mmCIF file of C-alpha atoms in Angstrom:
data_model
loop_
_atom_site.group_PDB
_atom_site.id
_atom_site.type_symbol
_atom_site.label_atom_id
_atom_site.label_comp_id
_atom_site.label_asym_id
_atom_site.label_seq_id
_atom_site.Cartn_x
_atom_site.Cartn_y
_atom_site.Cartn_z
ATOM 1 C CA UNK A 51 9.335 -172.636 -240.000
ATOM 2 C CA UNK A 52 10.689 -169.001 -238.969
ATOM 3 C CA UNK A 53 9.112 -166.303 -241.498
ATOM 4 C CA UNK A 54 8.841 -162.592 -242.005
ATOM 5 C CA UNK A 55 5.967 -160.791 -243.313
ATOM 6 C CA UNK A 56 6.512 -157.510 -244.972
ATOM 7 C CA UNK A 57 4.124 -154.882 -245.837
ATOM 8 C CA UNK A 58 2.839 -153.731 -248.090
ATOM 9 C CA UNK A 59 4.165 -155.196 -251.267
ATOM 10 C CA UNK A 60 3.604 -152.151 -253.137
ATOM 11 C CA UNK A 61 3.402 -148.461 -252.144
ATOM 12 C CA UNK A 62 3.367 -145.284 -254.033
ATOM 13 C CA UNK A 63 3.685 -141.788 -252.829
ATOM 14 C CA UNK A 64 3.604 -138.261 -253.906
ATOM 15 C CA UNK A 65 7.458 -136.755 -253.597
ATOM 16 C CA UNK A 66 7.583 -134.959 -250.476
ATOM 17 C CA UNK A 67 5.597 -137.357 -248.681
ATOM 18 C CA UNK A 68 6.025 -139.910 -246.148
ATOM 19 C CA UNK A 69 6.966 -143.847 -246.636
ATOM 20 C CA UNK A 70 6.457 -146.885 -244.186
ATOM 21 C CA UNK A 71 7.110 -150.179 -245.090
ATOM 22 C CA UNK A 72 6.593 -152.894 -241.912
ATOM 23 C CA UNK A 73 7.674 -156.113 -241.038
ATOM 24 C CA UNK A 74 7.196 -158.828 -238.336
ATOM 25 C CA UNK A 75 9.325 -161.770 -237.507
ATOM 26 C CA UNK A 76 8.594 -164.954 -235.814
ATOM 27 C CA UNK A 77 11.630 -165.703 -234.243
ATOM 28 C CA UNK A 78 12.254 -164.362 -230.713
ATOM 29 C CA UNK A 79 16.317 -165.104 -230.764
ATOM 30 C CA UNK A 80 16.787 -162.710 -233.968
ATOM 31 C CA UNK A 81 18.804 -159.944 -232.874
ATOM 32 C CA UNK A 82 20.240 -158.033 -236.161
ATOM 33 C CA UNK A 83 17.823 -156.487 -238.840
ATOM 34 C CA UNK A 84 19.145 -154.762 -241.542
ATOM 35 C CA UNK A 85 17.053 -153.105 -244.539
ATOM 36 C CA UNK A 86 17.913 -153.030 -248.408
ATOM 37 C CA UNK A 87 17.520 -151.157 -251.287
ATOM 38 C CA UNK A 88 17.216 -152.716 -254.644
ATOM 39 C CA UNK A 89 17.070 -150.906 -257.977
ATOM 40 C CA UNK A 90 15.795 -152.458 -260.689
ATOM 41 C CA UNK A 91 18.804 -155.121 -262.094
ATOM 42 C CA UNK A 92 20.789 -154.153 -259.655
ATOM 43 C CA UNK A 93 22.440 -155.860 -256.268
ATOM 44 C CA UNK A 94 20.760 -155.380 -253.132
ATOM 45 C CA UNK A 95 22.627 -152.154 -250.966
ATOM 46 C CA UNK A 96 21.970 -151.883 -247.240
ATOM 47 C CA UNK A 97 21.147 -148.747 -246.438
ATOM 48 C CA UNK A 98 20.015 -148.877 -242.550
ATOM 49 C CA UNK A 99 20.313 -151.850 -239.910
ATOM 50 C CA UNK A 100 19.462 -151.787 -236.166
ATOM 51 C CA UNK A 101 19.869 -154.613 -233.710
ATOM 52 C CA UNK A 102 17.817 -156.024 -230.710
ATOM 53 C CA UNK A 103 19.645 -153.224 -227.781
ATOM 54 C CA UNK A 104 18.354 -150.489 -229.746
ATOM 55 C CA UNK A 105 14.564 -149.045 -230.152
ATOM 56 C CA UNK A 106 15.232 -146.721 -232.807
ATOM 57 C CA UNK A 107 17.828 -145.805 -235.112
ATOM 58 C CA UNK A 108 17.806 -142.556 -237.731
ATOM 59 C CA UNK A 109 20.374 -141.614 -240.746
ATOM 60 C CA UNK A 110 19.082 -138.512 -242.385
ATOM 61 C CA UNK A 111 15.898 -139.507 -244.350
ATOM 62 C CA UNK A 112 16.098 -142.652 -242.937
ATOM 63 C CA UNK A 113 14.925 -144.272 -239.701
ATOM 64 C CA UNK A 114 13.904 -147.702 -238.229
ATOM 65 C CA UNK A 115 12.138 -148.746 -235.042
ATOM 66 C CA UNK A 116 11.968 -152.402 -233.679
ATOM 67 C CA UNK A 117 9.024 -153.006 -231.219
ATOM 68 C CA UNK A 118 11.427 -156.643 -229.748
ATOM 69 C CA UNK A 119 7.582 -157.713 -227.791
ATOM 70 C CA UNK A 120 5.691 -157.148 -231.071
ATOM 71 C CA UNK A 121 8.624 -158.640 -233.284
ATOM 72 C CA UNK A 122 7.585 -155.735 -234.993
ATOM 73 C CA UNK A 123 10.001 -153.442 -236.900
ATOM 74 C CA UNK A 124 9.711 -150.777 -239.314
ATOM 75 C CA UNK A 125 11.404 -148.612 -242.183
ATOM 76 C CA UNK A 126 10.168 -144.567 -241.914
ATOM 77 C CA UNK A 127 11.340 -142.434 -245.523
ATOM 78 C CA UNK A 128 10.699 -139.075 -245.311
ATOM 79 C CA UNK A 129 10.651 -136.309 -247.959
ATOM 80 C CA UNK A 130 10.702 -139.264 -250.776
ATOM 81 C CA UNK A 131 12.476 -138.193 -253.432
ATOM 82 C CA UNK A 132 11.947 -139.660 -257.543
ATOM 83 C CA UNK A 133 15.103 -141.545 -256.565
ATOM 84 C CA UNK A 134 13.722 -143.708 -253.506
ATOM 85 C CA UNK A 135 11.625 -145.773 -255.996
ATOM 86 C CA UNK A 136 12.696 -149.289 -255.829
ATOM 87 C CA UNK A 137 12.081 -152.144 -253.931
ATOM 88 C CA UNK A 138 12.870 -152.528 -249.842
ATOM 89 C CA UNK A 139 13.792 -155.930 -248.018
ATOM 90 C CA UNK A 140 13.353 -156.305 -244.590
ATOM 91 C CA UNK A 141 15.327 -159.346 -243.010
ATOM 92 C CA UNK A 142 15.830 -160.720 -239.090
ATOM 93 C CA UNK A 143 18.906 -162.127 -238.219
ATOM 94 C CA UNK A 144 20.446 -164.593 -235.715
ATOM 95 C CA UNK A 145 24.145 -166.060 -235.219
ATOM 96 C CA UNK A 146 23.635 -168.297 -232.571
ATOM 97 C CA UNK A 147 23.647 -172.330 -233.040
ATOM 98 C CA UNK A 148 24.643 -171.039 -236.721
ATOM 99 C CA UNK A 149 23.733 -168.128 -238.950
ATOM 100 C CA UNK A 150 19.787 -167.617 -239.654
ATOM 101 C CA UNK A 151 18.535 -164.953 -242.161
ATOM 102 C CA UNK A 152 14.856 -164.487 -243.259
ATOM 103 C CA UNK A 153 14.059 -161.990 -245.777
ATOM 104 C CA UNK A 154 10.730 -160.404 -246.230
ATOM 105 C CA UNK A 155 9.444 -160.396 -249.476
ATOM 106 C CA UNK A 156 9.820 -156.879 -250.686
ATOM 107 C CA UNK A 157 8.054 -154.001 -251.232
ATOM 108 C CA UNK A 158 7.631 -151.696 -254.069
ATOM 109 C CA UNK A 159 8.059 -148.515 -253.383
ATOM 110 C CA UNK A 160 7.128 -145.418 -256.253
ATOM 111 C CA UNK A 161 7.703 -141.850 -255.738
ATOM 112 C CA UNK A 162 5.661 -139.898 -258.104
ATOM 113 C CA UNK A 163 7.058 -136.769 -259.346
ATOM 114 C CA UNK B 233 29.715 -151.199 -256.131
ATOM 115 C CA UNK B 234 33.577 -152.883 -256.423
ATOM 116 C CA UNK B 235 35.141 -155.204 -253.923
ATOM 117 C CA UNK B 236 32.959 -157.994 -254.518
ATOM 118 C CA UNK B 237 32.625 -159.461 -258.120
ATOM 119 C CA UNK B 238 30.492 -162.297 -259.657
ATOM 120 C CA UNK B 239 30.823 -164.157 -262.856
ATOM 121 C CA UNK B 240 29.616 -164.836 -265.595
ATOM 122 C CA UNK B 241 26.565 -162.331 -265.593
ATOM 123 C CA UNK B 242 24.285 -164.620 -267.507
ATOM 124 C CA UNK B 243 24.660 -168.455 -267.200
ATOM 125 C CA UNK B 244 22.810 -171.219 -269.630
ATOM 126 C CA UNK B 245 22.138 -175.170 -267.684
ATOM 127 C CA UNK B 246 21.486 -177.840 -269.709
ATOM 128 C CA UNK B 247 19.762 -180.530 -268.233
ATOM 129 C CA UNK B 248 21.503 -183.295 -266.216
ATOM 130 C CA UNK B 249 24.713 -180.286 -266.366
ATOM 131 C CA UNK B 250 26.539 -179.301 -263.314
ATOM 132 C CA UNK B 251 27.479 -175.323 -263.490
ATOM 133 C CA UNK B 252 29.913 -173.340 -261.032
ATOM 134 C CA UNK B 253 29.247 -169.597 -260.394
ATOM 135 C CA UNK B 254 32.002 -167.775 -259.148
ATOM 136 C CA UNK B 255 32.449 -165.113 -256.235
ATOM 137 C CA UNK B 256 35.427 -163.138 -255.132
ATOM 138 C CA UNK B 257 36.052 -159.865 -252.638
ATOM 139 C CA UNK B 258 38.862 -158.325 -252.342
ATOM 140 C CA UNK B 259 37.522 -156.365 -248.716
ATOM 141 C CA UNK B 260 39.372 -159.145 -246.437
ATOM 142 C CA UNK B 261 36.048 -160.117 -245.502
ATOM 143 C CA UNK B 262 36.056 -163.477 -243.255
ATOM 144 C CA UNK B 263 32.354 -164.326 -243.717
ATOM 145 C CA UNK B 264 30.730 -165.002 -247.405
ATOM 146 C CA UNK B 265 27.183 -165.693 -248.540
ATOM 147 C CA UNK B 266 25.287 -167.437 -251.349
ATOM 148 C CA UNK B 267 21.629 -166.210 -251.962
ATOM 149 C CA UNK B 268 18.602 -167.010 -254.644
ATOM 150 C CA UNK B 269 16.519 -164.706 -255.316
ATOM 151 C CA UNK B 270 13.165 -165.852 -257.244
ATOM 152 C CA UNK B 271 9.833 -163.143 -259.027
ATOM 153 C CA UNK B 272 8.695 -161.148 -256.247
ATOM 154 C CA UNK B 273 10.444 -162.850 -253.284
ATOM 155 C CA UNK B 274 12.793 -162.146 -251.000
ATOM 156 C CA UNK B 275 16.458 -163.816 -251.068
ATOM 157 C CA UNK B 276 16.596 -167.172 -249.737
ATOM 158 C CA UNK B 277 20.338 -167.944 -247.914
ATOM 159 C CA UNK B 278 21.761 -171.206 -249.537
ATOM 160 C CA UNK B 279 25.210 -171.669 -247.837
ATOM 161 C CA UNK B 280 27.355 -169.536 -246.027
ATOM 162 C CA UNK B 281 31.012 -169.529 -244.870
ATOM 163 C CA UNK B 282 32.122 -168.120 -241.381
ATOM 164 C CA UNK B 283 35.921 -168.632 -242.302
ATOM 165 C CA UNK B 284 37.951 -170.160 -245.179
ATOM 166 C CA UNK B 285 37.958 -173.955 -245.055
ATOM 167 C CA UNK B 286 34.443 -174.058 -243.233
ATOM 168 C CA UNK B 287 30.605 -173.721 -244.872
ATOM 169 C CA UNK B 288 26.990 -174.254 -243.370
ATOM 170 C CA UNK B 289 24.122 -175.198 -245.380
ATOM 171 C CA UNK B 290 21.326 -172.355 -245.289
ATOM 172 C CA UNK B 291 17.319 -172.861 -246.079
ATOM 173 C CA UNK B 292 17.953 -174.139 -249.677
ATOM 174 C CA UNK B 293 21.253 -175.931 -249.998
ATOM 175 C CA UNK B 294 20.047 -179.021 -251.529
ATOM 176 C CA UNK B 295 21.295 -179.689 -255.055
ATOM 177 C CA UNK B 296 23.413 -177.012 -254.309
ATOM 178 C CA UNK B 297 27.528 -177.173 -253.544
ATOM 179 C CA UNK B 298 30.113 -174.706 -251.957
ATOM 180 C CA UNK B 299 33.796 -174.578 -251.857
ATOM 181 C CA UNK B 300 36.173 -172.317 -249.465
ATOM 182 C CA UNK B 301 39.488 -172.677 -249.888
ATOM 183 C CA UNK B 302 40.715 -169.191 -249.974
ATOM 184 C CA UNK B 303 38.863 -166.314 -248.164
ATOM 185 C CA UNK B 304 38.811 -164.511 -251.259
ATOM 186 C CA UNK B 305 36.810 -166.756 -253.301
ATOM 187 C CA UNK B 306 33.448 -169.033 -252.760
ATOM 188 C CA UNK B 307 32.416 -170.613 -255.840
ATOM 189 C CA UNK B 308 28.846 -171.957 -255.719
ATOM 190 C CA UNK B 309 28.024 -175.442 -257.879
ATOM 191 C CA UNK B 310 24.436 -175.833 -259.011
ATOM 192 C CA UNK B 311 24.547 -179.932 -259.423
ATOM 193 C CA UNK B 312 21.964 -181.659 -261.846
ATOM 194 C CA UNK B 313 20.094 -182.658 -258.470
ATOM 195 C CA UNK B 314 18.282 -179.116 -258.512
ATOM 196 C CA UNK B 315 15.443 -179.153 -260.417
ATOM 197 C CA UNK B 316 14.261 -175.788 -260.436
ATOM 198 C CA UNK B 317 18.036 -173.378 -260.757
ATOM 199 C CA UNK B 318 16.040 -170.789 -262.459
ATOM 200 C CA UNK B 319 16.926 -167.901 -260.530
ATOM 201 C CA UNK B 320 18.944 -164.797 -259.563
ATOM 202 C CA UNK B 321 22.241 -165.796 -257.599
ATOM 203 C CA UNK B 322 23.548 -163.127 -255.363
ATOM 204 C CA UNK B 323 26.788 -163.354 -253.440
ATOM 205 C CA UNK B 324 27.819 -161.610 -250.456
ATOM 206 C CA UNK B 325 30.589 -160.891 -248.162
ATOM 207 C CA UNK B 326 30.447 -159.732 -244.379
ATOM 208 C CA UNK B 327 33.900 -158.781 -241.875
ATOM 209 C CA UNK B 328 31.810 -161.550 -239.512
ATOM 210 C CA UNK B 329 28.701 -162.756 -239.646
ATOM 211 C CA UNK B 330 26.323 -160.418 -238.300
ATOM 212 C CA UNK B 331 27.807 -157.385 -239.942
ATOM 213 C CA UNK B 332 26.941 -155.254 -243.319
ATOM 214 C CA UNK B 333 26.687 -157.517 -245.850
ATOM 215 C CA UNK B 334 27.773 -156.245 -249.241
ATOM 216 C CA UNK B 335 26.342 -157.848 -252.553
ATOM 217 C CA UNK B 336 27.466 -158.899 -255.708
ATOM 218 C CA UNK B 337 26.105 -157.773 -258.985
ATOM 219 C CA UNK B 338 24.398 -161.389 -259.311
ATOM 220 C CA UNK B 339 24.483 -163.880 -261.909
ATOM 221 C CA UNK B 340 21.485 -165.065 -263.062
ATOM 222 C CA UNK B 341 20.903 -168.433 -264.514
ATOM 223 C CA UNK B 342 18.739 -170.123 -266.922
ATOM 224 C CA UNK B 343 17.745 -173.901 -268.130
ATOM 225 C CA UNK B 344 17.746 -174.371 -271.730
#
């Protein structure tokens, strides 16, 4: 069946630094892929989403990249703050013969103080 | 956070027991969403709703039943045909499908 792989499942980083998280999807007709945020007990917020026109899409911190050949697309934090650590879902979506979501598996992210 | 409520917050199933969790958004929101989310995994879709008086099954929808009669609410029945409701439920609501979806606070459910 369709799947998406998501990596790493955990990742820690100094504050200030640099986070990546990746994921790769296996089917070609997805054309929406948004990214959550989770906190710990908490719902699930989107906080970036890019779909299949686009190569590359930035809010502040924030940006995403989606490689459509590769089915390859990526989350990019930068100057992590105490307050990015949670956990990130990837998913690729598709509305076309009827709604299809796949969600990665998360990843942990810390941000050490 | 508001717009989009779930209840109750906690749920107890006993076995052989049929148990309704409830979802409603106020944000005039056509499409709506029923998730599971298991220990480190991702959420799995369940059923979804495009527009009141129609529903799809997703991945998971067996032993699982929806309702949508009003496009404010989209109660989700766990039947005594799953055998494994242990979970994290998560609601959600979209303007279409395709668009932002925003999530309840979840209910999460256990067997006694």
């Amino acid at each position: 069946g369709e799947n998406v792989e998501q990596h790493p499942s955990t990742l820690s980083v100094q504050e200030g630094d640099s986070a990546v998280i990746k994921c790769t999807y296996s089917d070609s007709a997805s054309n929406y892929f948004p990214w959550y945020k989770q906190e710990l007990g908490k719902r699930p917020q989107l906080i970036i989403d890019i779909r299949s026109n686009v190569g590359e899409k930035k809010d502040q911190r924030i940006a995403v990249t989606l490689n459509k050949t590769a089915k390859h697309f990526s989350l990019h934090i930068t100057e992590t703050q105490p307050e990015d650590s949670a956990v990130y879902f990837c998913a690729a979506s598709v509305n076309t013969g009827g709604f299809k979501t796949i969600f990665g598996a998360g990843t942990r992210l810390f941000v050490k103080a | 956070d508001g717009g989009i409520t779930q209840s109750p917050k906690y749920l107890f199933r006993k076995e052989g027991q049929n148990v309704t969790l409830s979802c409603e958004q106020n944000l005039n929101h056509d499409a709506m969403y029923w998730y599971r989310q298991d220990p480190g995994q991702g959420l799995r879709l369940i059923y979804y709703s495009q527009i009141v008086n129609d529903f799809q099954k997703g991945d998971i929808a067996e032993g699982y039943s929806v309702s949508r009669e009003k496009k404010e609410s989209f109660p989700l029945t766990v039947t005594s045909a799953q055998k494994n409701p242990t979970a994290f439920y998560l609601c959600a609501s979209s303007k279409q499908v395709i668009e932002t979806q925003y999530f309840g606070p979840g209910t999460r459910l256990l067997v006694l």
